[in-house]
Short mmCIF file of C-alpha atoms and ligand atoms in Angstrom, two decimals:
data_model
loop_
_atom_site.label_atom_id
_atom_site.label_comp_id
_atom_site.label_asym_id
_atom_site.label_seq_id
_atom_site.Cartn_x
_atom_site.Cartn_y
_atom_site.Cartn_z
CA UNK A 1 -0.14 -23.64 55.23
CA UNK A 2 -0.29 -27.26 55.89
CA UNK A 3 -1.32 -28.06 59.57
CA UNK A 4 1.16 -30.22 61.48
CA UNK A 5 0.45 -29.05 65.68
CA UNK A 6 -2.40 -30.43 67.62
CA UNK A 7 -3.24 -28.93 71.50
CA UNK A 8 -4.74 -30.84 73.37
CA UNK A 9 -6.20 -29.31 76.85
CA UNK A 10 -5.67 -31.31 79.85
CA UNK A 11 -5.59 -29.12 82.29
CA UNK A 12 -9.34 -29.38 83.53
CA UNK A 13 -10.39 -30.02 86.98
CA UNK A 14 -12.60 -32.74 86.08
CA UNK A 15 -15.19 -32.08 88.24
CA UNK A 16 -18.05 -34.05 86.66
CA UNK A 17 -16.01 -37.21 87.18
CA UNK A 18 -15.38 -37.21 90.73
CA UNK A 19 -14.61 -39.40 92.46
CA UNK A 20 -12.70 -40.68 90.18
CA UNK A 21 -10.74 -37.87 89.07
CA UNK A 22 -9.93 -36.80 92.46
CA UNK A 23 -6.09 -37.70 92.73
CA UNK A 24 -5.77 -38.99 88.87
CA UNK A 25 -6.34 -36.96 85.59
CA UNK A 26 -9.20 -37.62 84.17
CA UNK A 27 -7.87 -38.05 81.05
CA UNK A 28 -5.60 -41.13 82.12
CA UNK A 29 -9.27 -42.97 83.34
CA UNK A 30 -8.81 -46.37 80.80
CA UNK A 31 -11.52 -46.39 78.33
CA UNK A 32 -11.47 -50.24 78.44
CA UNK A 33 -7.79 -50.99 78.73
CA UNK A 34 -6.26 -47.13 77.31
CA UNK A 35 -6.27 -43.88 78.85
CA UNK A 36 -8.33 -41.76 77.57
CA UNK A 37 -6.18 -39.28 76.06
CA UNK A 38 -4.28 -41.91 74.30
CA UNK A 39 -7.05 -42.77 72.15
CA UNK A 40 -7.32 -38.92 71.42
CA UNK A 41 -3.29 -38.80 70.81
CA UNK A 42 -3.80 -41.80 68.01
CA UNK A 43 -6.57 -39.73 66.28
CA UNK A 44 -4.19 -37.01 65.69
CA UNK A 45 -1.29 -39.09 64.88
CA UNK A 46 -4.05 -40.65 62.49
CA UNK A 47 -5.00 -37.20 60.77
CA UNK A 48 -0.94 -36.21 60.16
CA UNK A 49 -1.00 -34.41 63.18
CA UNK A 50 2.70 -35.46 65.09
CA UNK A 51 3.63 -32.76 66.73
CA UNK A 52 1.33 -32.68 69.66
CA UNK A 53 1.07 -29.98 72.75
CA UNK A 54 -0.79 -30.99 75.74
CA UNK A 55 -1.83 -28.48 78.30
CA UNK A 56 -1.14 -29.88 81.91
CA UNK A 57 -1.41 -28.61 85.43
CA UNK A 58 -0.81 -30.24 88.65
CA UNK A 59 -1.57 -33.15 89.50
CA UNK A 60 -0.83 -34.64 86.02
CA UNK A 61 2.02 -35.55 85.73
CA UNK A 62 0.78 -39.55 84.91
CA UNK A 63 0.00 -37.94 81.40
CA UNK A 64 3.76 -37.01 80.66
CA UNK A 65 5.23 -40.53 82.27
CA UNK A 66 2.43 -42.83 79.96
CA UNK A 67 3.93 -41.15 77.13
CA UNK A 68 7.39 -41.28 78.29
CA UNK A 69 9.08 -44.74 78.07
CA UNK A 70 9.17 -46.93 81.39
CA UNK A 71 12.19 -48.61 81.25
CA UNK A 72 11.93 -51.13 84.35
CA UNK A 73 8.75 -52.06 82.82
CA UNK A 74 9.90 -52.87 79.66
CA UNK A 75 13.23 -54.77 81.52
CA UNK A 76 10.51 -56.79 83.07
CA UNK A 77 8.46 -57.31 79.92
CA UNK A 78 11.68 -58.69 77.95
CA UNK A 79 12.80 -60.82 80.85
CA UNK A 80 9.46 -62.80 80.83
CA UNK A 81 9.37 -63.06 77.17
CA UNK A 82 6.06 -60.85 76.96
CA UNK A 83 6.51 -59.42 73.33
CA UNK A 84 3.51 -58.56 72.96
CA UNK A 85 2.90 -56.25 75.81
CA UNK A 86 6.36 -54.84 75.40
CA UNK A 87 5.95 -53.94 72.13
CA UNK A 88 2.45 -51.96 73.27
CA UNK A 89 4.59 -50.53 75.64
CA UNK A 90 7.35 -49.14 73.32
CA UNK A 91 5.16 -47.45 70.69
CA UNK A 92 4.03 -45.10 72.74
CA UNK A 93 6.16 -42.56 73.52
CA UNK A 94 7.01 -42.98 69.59
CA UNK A 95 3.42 -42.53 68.80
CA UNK A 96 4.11 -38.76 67.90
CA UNK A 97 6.79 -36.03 69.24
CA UNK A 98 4.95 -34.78 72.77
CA UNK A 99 5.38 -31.51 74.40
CA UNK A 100 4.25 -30.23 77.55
CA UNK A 101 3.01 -26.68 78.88
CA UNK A 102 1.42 -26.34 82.20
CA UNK A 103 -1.57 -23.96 82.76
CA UNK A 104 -1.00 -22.58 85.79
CA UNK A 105 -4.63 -21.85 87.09
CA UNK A 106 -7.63 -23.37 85.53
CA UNK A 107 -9.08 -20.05 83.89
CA UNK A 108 -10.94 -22.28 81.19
CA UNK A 109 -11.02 -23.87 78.37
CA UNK A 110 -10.14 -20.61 76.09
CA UNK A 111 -7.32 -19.67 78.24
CA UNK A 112 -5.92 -23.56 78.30
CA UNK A 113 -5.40 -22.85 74.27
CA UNK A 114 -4.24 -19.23 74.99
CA UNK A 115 -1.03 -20.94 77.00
CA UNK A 116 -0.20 -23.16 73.46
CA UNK A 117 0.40 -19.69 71.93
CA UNK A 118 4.29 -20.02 72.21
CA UNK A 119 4.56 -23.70 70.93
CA UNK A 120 2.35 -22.86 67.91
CA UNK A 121 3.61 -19.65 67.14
CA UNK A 122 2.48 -18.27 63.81
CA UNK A 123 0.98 -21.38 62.32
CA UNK A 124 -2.77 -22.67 61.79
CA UNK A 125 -3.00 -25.96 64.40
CA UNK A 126 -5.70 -28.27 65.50
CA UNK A 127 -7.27 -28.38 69.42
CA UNK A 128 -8.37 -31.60 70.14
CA UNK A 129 -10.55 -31.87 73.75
CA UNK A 130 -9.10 -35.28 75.35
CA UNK A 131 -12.84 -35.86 76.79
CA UNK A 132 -13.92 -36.87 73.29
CA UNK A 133 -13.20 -39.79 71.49
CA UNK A 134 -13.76 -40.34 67.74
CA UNK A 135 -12.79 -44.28 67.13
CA UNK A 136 -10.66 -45.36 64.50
CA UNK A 137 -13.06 -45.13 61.58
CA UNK A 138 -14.42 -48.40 60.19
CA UNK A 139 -15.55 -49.38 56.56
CA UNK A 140 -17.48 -45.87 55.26
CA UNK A 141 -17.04 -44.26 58.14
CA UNK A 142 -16.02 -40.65 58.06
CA UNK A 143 -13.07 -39.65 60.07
CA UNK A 144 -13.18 -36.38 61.83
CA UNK A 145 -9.63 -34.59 61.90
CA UNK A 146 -8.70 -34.88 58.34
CA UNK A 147 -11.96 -33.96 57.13
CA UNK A 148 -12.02 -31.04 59.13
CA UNK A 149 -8.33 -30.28 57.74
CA UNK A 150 -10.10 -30.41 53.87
CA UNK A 151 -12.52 -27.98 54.74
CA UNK A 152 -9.83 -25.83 56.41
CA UNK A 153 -7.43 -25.94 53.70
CA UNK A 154 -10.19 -25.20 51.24
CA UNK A 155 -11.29 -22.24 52.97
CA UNK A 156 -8.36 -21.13 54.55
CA UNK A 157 -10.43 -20.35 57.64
CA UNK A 158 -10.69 -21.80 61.04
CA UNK A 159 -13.32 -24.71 61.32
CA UNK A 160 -15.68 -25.77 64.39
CA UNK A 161 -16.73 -29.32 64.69
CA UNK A 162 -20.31 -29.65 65.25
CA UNK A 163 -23.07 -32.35 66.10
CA UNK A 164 -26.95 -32.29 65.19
CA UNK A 165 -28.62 -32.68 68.53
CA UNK A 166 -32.15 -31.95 69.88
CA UNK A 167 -32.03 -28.07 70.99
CA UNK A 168 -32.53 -28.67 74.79
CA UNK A 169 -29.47 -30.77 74.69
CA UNK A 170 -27.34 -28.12 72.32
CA UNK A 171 -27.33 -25.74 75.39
CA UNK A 172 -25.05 -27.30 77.29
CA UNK A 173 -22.79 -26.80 74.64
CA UNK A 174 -21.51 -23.75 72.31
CA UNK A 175 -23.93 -23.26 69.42
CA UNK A 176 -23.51 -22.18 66.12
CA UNK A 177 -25.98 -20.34 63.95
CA UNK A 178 -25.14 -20.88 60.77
CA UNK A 179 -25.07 -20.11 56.90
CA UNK A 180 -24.77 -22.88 54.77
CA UNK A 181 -22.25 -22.63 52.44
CA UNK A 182 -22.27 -26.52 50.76
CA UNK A 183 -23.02 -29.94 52.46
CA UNK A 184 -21.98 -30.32 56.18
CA UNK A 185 -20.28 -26.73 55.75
CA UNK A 186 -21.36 -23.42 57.26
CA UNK A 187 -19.95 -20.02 57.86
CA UNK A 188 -20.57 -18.93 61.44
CA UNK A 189 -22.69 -15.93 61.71
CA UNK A 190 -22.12 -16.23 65.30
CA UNK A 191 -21.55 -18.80 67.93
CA UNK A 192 -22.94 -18.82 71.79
CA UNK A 193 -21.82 -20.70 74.77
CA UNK A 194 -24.39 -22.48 76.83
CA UNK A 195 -27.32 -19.95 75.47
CA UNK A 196 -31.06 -20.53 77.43
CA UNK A 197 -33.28 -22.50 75.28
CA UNK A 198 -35.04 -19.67 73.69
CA UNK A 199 -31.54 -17.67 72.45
CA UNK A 200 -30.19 -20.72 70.78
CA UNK A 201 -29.62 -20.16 67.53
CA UNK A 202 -30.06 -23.59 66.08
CA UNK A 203 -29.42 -27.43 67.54
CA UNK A 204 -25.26 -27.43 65.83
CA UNK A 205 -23.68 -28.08 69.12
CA UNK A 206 -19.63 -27.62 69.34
CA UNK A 207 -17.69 -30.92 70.30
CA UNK A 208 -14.31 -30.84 70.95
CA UNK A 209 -12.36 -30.47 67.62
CA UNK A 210 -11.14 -27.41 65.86
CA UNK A 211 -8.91 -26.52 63.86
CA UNK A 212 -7.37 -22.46 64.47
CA UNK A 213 -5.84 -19.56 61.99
CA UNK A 214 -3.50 -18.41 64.45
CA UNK A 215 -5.51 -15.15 64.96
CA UNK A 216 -7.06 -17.26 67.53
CA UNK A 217 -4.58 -15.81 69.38
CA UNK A 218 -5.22 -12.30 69.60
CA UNK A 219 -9.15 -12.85 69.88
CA UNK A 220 -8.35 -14.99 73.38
CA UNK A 221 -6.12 -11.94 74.65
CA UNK A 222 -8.95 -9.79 74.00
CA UNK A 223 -11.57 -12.28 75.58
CA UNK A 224 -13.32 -11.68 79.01
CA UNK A 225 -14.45 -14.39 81.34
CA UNK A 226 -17.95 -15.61 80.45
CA UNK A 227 -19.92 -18.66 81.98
CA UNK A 228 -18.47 -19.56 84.63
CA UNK A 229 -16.43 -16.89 85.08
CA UNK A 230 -13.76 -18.50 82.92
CA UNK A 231 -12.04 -17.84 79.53
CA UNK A 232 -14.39 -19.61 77.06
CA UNK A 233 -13.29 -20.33 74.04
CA UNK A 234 -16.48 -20.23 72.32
CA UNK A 235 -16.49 -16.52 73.23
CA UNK A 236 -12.82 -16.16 71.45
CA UNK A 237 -14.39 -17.99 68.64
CA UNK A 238 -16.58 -15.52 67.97
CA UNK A 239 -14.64 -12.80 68.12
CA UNK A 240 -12.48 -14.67 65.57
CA UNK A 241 -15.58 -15.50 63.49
CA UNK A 242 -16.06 -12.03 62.89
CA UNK A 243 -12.95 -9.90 62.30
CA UNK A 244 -11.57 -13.30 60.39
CA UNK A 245 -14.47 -15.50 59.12
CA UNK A 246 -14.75 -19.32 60.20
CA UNK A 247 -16.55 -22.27 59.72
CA UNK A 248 -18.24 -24.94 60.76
CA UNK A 249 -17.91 -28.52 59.87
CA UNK A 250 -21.38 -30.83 61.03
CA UNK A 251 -20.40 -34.64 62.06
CA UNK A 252 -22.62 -36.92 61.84
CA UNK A 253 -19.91 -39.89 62.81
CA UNK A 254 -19.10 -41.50 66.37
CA UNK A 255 -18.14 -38.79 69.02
CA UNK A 256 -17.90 -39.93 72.04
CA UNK A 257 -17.90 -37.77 75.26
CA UNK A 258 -15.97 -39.34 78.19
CA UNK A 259 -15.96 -37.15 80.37
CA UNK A 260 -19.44 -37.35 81.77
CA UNK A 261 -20.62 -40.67 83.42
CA UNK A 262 -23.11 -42.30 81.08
CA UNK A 263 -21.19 -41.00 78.04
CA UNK A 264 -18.51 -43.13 79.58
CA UNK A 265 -19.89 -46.08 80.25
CA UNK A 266 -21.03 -45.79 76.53
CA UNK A 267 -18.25 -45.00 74.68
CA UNK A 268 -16.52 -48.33 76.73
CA UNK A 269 -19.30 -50.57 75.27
CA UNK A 270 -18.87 -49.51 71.76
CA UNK A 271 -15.22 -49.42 71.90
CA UNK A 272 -15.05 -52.64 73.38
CA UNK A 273 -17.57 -54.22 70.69
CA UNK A 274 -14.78 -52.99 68.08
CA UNK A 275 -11.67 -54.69 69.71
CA UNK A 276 -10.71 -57.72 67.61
CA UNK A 277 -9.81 -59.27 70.73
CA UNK A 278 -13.01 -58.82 73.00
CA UNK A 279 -16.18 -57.56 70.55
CA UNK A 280 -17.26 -61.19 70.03
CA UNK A 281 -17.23 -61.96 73.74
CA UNK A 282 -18.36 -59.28 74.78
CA UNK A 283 -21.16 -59.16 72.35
CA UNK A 284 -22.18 -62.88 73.69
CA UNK A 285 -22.07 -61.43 77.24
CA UNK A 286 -24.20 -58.48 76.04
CA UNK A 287 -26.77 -60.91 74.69
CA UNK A 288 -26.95 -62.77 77.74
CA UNK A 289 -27.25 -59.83 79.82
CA UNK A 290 -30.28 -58.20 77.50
CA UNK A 291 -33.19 -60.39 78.78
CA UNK A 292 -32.11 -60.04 81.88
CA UNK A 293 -32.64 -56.27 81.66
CA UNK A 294 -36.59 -55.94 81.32
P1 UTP B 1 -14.36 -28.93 80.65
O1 UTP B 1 -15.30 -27.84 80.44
O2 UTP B 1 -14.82 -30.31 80.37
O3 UTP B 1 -13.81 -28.82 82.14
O4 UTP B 1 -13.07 -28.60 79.80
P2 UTP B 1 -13.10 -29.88 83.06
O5 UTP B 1 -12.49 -29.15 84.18
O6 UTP B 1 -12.17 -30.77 82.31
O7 UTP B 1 -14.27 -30.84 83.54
P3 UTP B 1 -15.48 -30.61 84.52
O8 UTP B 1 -16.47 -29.76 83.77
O9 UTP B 1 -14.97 -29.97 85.78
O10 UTP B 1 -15.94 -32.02 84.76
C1 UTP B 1 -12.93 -28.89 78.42
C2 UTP B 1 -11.48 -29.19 78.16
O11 UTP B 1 -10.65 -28.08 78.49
C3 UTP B 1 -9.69 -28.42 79.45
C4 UTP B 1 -10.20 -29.67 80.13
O12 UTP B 1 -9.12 -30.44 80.63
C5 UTP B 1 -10.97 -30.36 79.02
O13 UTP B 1 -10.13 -31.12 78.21
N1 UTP B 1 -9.54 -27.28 80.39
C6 UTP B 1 -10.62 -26.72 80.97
C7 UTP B 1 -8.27 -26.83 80.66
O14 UTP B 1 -7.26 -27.35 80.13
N2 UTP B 1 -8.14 -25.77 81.51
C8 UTP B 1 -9.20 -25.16 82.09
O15 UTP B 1 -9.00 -24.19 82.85
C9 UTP B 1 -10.48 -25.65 81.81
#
């Protein structure tokens, strides 16, 4: 069955981004001049992905008016002749079609995708963690979604994004322990969140992209709080992984997380250096600014 639904979970407390995040989503923070989850929005739209389920809470409702339409704004925009800007402003709410669902507690990231269950209903769909960013892909570039969509509808099985990083870094993350089926592809033998050094299976750390049989479903229902003492999804992962089969698909493209401070300031530099309008400057200021740095 061809997958058409993304989630994306937005419903965090975004704790590691205070104080920034303190009375705005973090996922509205502009990654130079965008939100964050727009970026995230156009990678789905990008992969075929246009109907699109965010999870909200309180305190967000700036996510559901950016992707509404703003019609004094765009009064004002077409008074002063600004075409330009009014036209950014009136693709996006047609970027895709956008629903809403609000978690009503934060009980994690597992549970956040547990609340999509009525939206989906009975069909496989992507989750897509606003926090990352995979840029629009340049020249050979590999883009994430739709090859993680190739692999699904080859196997027929739910598929993990992964990354190849050194093991002391994997365990902040879920990891995978894998069994290679072909290039890039494993099945998961088993997948743990956040494991100590020593229990990590191997350095395949989970970044935010899946894409779910909707027997994802049942395994949540049936999943306890773990670390943290919230819902992990990792932990509904592997229940799936076992009564179902799934996979894993290894990246070796640009993720980029955004939701932690360095990874931020990052991911603006090299998104920046790809805007037509501001890489070259910005590349001369980066020069400039490079002696300057010893
Ligand atoms: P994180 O683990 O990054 O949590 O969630 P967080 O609350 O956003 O951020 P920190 O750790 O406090 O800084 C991964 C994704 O799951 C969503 C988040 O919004 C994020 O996109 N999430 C997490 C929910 O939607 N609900 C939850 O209860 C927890």
């Amino acid at each position: 069955m061809t997958v058409r639904k993304a989630v994306i979970p937005a419903a965090g407390l975004g704790t590691r981004f205070l104080p920034a995040s303190k009375a705005q989503p973090k996922e509205m923070i502009a990654v130079v001049d965008k939100p964050g989850i727009q970026y995230v929005v156009e990678e789905a739209v990008r992969a075929g992905l246009d109907d699109i389920l965010i999870v909200t809470s309180r305190n967000k409702s700036s996510v559901e008016d950016h992707f509404d339409r703003s019609l004094e704004l765009e009064h004002h925009l077409e008074e002063a002749g600004k075409d330009e800007q009014l036209a950014e402003a009136r693709a996006i709410p047609d970027l895709a079609q956008i629903h809403y669902v609000r978690q009503k507690e934060p009980l994690g990231f597992g549970h956040a995708v547990f609340v999509a269950r009525q939206h989906v209903g009975d069909e496989p769909f992507a989750v897509m963690v606003p926090d990352e960013i995979v840029p629009p892909p340049r020249d050979d570039e590999i883009d994430l979604m739709p090859k993680m969509l190739e692999v699904y509808e080859r196997h027929g099985k739910s598929v993990v994004a992964v990354v190849e990083v050194p093991k002391e870094e994997a365990v902040a993350y879920g990891v995978v322990d894998p069994e290679w089926v072909e290039d890039r592809v494993a099945r998961i033998k088993d997948m743990i969140e956040k494991p100590p050094l020593e229990e990590a299976p191997s350095n395949l750390a989970s970044r935010g992209r899946y894409v779910f049989t909707p027997q994802i479903f049942g395994a949540l229902e049936r999943t306890a709080a773990g670390v943290g003492d919230e819902i992990q999804l990792t932990d509904g992962i592997r229940i799936l992984a076992e009564e179902q089969g799934a996979y894993t698909y290894v990246f070796d493209g640009i993720i980029m997380d955004v939701g932690k401070k360095l990874d931020y300031l990052k991911a603006t530099v090299e998104l920046a250096l790809r805007r037509d309008d501001l890489g070259e400057p910005f590349k001369s200021y980066l020069k400039e600014l490079a002696p300057r740095l010893d």
